[in-house]
Backbone as numpy.savetxt, mean C-alpha at the origin, in Angstrom:
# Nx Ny Nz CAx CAy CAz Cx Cy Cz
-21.54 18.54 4.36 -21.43 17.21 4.97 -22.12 17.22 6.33
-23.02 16.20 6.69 -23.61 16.10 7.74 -22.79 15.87 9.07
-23.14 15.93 10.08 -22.34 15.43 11.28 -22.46 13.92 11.48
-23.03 13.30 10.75 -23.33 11.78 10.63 -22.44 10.87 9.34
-22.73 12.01 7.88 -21.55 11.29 7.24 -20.27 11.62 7.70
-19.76 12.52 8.09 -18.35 12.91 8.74 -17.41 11.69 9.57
-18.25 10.71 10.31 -18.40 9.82 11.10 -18.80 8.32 10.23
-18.51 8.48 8.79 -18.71 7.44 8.36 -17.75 7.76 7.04
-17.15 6.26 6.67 -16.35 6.07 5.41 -16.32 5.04 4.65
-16.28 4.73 3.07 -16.72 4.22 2.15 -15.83 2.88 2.46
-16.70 1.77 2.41 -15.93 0.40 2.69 -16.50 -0.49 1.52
-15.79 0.11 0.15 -16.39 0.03 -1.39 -16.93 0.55 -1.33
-18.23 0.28 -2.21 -19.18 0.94 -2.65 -20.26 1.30 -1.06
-20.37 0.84 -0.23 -20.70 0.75 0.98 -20.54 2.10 2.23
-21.90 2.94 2.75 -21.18 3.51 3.64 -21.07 2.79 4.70
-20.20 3.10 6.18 -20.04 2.66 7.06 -19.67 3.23 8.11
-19.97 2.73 9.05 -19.36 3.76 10.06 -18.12 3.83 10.39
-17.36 5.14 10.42 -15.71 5.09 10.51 -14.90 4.37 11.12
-15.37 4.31 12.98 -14.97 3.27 13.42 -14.59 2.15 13.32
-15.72 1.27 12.68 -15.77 -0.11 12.28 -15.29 -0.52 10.89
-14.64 0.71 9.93 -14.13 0.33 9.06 -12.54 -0.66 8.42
-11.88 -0.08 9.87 -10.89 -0.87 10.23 -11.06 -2.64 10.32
-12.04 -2.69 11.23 -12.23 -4.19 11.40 -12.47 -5.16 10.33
-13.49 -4.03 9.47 -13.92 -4.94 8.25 -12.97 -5.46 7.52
-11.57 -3.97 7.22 -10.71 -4.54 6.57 -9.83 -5.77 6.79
-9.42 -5.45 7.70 -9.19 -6.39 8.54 -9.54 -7.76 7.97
-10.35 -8.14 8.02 -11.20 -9.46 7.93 -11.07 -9.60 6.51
-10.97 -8.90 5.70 -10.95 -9.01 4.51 -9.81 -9.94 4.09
-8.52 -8.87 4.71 -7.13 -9.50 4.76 -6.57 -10.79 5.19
-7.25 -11.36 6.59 -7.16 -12.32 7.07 -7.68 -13.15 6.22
-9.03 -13.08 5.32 -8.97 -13.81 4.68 -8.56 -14.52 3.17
-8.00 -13.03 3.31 -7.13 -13.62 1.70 -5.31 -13.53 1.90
-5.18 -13.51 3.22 -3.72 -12.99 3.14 -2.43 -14.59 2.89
-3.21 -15.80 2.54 -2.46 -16.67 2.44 -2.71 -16.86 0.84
-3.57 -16.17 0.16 -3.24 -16.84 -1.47 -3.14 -15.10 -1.74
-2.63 -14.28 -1.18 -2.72 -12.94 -1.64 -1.53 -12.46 -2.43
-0.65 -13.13 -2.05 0.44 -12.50 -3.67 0.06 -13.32 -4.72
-0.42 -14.95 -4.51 -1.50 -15.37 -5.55 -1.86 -15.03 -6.78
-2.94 -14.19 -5.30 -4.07 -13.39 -6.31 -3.46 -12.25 -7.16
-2.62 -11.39 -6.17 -1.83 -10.47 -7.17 -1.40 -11.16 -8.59
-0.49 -12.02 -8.70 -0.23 -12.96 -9.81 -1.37 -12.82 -10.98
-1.87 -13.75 -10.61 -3.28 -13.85 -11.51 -4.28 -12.75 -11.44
-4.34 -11.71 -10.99 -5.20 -10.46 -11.19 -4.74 -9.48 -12.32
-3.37 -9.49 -12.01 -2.35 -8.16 -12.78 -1.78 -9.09 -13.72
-1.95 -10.12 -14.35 -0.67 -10.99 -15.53 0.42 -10.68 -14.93
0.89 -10.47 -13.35 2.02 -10.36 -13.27 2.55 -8.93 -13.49
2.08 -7.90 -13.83 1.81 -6.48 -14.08 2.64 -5.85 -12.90
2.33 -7.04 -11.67 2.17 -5.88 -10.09 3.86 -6.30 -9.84
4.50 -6.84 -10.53 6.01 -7.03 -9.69 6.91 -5.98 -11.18
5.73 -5.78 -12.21 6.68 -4.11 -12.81 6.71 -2.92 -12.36
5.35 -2.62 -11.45 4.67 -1.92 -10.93 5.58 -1.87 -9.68
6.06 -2.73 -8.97 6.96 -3.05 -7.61 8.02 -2.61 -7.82
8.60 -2.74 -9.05 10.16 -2.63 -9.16 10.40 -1.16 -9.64
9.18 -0.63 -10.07 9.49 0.79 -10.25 9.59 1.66 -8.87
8.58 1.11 -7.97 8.80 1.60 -6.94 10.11 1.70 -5.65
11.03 -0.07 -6.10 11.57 -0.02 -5.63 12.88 0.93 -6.02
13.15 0.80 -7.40 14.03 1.77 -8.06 13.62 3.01 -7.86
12.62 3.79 -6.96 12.34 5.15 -6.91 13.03 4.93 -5.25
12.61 4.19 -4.72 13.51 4.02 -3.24 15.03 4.26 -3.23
15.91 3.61 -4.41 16.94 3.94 -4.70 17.62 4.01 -3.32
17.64 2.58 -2.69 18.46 2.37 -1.56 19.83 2.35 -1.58
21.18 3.17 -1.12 22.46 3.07 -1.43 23.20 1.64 -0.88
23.76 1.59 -2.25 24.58 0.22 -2.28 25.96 0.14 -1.30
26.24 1.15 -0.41 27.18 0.75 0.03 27.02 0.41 1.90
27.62 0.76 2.40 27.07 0.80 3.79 26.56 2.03 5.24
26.37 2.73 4.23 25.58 3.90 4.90 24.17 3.44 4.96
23.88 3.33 6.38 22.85 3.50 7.10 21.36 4.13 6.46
20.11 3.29 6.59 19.51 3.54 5.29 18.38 2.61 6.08
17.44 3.58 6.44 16.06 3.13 6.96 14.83 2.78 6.40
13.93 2.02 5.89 12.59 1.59 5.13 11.96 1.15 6.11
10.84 2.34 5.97 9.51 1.80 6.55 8.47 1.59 5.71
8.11 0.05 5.29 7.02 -0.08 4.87 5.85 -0.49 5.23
4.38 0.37 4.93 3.28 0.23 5.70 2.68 -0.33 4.94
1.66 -1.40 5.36 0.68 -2.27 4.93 1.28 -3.52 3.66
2.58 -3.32 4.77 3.30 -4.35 3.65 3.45 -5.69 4.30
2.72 -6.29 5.11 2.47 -7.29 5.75 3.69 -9.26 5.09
3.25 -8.95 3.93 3.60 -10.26 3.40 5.62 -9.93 2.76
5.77 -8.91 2.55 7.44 -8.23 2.47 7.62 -8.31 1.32
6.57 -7.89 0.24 7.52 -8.21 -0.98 8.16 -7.06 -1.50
7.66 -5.76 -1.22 8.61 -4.23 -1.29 9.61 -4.35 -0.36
9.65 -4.92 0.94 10.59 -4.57 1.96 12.13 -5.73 1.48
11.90 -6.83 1.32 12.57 -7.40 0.30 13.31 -6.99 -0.65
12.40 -6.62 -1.06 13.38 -5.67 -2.66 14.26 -4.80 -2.33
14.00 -3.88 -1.42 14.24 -3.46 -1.27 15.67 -3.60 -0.48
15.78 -4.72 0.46 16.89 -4.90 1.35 18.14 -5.35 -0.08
16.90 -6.19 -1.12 17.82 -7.41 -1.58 18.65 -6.21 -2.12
17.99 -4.49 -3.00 18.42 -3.91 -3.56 19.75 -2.94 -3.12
19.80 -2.44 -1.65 20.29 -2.14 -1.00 21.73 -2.65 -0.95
22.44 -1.68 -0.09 24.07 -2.32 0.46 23.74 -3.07 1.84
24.90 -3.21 2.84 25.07 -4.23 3.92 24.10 -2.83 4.87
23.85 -1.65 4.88 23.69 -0.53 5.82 21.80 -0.42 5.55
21.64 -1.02 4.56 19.70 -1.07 4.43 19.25 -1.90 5.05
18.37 -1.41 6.10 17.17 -1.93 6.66 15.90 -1.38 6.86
15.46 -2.90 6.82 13.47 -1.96 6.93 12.80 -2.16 7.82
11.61 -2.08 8.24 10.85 -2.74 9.06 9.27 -2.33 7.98
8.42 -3.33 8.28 7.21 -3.87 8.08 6.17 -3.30 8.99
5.26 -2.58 8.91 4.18 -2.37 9.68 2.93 -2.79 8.98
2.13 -3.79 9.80 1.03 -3.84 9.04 0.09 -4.03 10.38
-1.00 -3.71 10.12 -2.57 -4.12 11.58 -2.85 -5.16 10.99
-2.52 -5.88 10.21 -2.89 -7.49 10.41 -1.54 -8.63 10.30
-2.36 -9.33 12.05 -1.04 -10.28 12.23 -0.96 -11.48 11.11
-1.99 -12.03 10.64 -2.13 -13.02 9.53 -1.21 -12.40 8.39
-1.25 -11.40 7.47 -0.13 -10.94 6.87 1.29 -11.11 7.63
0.98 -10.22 8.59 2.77 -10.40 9.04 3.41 -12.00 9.22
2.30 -12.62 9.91 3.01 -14.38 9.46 3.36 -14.69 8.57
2.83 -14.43 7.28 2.75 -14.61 6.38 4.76 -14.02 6.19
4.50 -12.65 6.42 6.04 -12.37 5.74 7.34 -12.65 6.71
6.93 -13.37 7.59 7.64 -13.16 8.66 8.49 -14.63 8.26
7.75 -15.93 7.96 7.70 -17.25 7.50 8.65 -16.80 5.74
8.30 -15.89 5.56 9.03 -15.31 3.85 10.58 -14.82 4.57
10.29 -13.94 5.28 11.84 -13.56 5.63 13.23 -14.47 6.07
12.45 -15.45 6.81 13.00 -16.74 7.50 13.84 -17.84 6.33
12.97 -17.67 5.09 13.22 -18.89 4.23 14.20 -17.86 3.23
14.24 -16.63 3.28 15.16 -15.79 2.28 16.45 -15.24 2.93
16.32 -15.50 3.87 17.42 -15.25 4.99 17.60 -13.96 5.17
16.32 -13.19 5.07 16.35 -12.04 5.38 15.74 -11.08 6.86
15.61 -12.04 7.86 14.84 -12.02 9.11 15.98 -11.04 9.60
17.56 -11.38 8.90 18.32 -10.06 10.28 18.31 -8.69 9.42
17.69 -8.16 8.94 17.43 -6.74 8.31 15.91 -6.54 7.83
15.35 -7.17 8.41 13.96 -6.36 8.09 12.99 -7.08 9.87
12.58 -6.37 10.21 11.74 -5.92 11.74 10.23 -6.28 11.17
9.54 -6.73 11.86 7.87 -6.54 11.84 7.38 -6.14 12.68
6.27 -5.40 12.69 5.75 -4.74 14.07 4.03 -4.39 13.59
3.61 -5.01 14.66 1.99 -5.20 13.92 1.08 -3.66 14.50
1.05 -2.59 13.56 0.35 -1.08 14.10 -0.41 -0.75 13.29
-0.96 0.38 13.54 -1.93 1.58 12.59 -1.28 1.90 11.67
-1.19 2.64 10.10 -0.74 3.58 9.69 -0.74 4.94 10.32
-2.43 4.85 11.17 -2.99 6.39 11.65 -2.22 6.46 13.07
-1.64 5.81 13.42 -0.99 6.29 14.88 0.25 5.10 14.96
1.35 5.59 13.98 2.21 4.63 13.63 2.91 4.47 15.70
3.54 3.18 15.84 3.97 3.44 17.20 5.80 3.59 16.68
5.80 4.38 16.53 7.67 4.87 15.86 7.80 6.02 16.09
9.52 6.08 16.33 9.42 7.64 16.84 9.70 8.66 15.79
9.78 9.54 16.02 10.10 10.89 15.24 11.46 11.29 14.28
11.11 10.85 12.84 12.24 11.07 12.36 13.11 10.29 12.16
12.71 8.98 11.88 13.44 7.44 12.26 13.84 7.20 10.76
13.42 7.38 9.66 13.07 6.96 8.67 13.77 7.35 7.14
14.57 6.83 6.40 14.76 7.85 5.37 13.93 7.65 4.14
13.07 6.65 4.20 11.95 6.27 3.33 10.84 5.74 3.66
9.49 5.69 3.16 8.32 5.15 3.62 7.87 5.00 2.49
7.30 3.70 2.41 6.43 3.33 1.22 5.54 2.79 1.23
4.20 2.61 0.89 3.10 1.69 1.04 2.21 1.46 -0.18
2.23 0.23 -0.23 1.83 -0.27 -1.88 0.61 -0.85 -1.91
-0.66 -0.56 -2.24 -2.08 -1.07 -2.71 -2.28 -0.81 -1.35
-2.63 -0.42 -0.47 -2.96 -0.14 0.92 -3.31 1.18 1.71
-2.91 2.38 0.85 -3.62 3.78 1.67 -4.79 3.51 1.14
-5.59 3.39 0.16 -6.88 2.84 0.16 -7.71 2.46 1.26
-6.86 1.47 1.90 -7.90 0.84 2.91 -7.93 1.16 4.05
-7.10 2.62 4.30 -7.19 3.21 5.60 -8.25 4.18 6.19
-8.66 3.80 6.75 -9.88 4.66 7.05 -9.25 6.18 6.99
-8.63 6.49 7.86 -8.60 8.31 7.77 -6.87 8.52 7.20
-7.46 8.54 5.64 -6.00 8.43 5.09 -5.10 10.18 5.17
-5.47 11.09 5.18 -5.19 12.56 6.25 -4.30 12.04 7.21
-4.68 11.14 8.07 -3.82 11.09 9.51 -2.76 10.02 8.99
-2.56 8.97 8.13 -1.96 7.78 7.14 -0.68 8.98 7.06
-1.04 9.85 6.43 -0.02 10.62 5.82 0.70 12.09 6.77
-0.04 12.03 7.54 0.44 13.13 8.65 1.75 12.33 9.45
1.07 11.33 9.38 2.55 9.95 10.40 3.21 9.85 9.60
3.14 9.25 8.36 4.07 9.48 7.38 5.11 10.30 7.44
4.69 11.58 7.47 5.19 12.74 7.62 7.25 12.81 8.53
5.26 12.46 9.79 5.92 12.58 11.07 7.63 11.84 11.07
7.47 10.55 10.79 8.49 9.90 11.02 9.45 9.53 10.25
9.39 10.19 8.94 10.41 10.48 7.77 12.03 11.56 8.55
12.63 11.19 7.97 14.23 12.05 8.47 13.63 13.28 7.47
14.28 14.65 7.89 14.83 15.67 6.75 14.93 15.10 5.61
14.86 15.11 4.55 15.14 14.60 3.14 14.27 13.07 3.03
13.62 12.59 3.64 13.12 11.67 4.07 12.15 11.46 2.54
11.70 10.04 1.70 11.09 10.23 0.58 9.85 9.35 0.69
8.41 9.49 0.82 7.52 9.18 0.92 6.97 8.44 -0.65
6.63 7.55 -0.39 6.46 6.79 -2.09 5.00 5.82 -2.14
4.17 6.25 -2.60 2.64 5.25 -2.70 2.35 4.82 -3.86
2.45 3.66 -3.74 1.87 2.74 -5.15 0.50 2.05 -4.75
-0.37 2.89 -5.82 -1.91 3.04 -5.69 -2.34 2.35 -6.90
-3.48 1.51 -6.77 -4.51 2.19 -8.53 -4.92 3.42 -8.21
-4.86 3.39 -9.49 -5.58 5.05 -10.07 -6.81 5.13 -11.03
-6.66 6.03 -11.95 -7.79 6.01 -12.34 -7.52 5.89 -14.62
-8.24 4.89 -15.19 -7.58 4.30 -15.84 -7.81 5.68 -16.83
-7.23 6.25 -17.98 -7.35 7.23 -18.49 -6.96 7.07 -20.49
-7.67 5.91 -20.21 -7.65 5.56 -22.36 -9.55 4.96 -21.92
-10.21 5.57 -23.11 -11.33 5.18 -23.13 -11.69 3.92 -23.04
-10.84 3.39 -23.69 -11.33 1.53 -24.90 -11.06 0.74 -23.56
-9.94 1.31 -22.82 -9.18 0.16 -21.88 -10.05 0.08 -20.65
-10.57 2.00 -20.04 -11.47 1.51 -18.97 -12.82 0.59 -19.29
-13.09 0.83 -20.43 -14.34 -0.46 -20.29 -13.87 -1.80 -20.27
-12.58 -1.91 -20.91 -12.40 -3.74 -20.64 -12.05 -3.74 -19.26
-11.22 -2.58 -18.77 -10.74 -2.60 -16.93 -11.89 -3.45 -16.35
-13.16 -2.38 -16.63 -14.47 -2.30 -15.28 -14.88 -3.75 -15.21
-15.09 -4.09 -16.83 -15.85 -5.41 -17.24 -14.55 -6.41 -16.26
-13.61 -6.67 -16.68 -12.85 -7.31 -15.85 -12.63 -7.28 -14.48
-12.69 -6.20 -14.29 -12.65 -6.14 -12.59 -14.10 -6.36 -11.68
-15.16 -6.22 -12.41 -16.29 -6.58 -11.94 -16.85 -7.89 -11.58
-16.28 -8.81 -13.19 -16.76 -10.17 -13.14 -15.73 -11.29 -13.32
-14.25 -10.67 -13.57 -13.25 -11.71 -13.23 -12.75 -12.01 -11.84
-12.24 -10.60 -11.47 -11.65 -11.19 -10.30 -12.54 -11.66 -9.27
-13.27 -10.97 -9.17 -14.49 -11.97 -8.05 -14.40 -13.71 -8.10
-14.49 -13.63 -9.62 -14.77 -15.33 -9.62 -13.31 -15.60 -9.67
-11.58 -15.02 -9.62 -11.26 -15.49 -9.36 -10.63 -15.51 -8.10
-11.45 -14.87 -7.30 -11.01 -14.92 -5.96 -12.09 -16.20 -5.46
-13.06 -16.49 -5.94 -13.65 -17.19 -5.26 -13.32 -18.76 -5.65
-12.61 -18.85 -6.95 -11.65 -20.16 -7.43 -10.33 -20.44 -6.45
-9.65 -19.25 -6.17 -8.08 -19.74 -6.06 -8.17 -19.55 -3.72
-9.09 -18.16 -3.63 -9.13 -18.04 -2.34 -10.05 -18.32 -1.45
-11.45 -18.79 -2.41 -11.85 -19.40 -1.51 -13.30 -18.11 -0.83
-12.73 -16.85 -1.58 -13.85 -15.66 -1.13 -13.72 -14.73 -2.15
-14.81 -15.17 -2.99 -15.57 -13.46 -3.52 -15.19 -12.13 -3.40
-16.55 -12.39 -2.17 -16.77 -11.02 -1.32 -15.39 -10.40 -1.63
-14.33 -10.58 -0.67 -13.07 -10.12 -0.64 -12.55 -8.45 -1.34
-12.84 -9.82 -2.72 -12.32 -8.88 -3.84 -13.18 -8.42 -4.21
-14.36 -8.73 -3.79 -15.57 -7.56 -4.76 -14.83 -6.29 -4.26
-15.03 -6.41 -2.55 -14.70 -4.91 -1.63 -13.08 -4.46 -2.62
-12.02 -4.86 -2.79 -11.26 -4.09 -3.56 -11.62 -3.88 -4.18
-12.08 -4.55 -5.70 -12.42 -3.39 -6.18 -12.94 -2.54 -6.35
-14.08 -2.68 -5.59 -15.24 -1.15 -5.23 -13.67 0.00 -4.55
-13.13 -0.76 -3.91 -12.63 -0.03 -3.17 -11.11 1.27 -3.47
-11.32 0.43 -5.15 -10.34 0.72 -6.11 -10.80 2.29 -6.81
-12.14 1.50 -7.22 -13.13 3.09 -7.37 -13.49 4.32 -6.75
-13.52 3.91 -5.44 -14.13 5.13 -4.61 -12.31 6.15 -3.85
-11.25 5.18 -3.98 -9.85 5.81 -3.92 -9.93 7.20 -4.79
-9.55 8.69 -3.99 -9.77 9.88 -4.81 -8.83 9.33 -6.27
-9.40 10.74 -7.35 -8.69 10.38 -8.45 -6.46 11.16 -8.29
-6.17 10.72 -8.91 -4.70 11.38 -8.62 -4.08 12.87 -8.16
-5.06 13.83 -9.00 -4.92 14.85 -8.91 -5.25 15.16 -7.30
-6.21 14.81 -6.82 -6.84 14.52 -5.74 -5.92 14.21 -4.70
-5.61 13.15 -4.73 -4.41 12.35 -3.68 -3.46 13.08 -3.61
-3.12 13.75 -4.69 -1.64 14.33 -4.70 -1.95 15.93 -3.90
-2.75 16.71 -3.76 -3.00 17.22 -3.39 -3.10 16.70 -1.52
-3.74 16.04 -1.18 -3.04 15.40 0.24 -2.03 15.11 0.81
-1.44 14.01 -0.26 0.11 14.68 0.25 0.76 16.42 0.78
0.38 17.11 -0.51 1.07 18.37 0.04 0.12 19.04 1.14
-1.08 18.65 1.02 -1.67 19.37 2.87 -0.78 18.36 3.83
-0.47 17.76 3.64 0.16 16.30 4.78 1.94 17.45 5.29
2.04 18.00 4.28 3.24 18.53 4.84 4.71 18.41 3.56
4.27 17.75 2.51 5.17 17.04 1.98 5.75 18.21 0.49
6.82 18.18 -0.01 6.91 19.05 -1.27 7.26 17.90 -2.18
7.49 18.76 -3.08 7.89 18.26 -4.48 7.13 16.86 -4.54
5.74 16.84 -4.54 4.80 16.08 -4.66 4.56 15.62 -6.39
4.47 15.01 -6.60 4.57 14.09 -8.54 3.69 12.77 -8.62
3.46 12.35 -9.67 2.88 11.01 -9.34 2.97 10.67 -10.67
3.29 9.69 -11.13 3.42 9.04 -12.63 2.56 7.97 -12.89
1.34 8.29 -13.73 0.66 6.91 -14.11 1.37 6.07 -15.01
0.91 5.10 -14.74 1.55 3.65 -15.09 0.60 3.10 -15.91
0.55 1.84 -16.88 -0.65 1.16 -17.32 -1.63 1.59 -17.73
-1.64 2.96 -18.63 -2.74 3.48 -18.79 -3.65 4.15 -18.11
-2.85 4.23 -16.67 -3.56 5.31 -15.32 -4.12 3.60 -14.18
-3.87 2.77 -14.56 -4.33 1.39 -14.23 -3.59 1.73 -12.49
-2.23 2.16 -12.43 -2.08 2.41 -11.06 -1.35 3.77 -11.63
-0.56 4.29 -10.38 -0.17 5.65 -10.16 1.04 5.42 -8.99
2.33 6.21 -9.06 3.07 6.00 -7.95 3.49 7.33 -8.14
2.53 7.60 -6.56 2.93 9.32 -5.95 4.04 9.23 -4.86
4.77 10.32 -5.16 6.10 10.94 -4.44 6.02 12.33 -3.91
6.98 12.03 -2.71 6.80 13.26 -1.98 8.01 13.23 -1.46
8.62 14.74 -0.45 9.82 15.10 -0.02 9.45 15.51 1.26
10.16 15.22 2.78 10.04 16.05 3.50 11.13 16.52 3.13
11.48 18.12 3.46 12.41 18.87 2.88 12.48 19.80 4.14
């Protein structure tokens, strides 16, 4: 690796410079973050709230009133942090971290109307330099979003960081689809549907072209899961879903 690509990271199919990869995303989000569970809807047939609920049932928040922390990253609009409270006893709470304030309005306006504003926090940060302290946490989860972090190494080092002892780290990713017949209808669909239907319902293309390039160039599982355990984490697993369509990797600080 050169000292020039080192200093640059894939924004889709696109190189870029590392720095400025943040911003792009960014912009991406802002502009789809008001029809973006939407689009989820109509992208996945609805796929992404089976895909949610497995995750939230791996959270396995206790129903009674023991004290019970969720941090979810790049969960801007709350629909894991939600579930999660709704799943929970009177002692679960979460907080929301996302770097874009347009999402967090977004869930902040959701929490308000579900009456869930007094147990779940928003706080607009990095994944890569979460501002939380050490050990706060007895879960962390982040759903369709380590993808879009530029230096996903440091994503998961904070992770780490701010998990309790026993603390359970949980990522709901695409992955990589693994039945022959299905990745060709995947690609064909993801190439020339959702574009056009991002550019019907949101108003931008572009957007979604960049996911899904951005869906592609995400390492394959074996891959990821292997980061986790340099990140610090054990009993690392990951279960494809949908034909490998997504993947939800687990980890332990222990």
């Amino acid at each position: 690796m050169t000292e020039n690509s080192a200093k640059e990271a894939d924004f889709g199919f696109r190189r870029v410079p590392l720095d400025e990869k943040q911003g792009m995303v960014d912009e991406v989000f802002h502009s789809v973050a008001r029809r973006y569970d939407l689009m989820n809807d109509l992208m996945s047939g609805g796929l992404h709230r089976a895909w949610k609920s497995a995750l939230v049932t791996a959270v396995n928040p206790p129903k009674g009133d023991r004290d019970f922390r969720l941090l979810d990253v790049a969960g801007g609009t709350g629909d894991i942090a939600f579930r999660v409270v709704e799943a929970g006893g009177a002692g679960t709470y979460a907080t929301i971290l996302d770097i874009n304030a347009e999402m967090l309005a977004v869930g902040r306006e959701r929490a308000e109307k579900r009456g869930l504003d007094y147990a779940v926090t928003f706080v607009e940060g990095n994944a890569e330099a979460l501002p939380l302290p050490d050990r706060s946490y007895d879960a962390y989860t982040i759903a369709f979003g380590i993808r879009n972090v530029p230096r996903i190494e440091a994503a998961l080092r904070e992770a780490y960081r701010v998990l309790r002892p026993g603390g359970h780290f949980l990522c709901l990713e695409f992955s990589s689809v693994d039945v022959p017949a299905l990745e060709t209808i995947y690609d064909f669909y993801s190439f020339n549907v959702i574009p056009a239907l991002g550019r019907a319902v949101a108003g931008d293309a572009e957007s979604y072209r960049y996911l899904v390039e951005s869906i592609r160039k995400f390492p394959k599982p074996q891959a990821f899961a292997a980061m986790i355990s340099d990140a610090g984490f054990a009993r690392v697993s990951y279960t494809p879903m949908t034909g490998g369509v997504v993947a939800l990797h687990s980890g332990w600080r222990l």
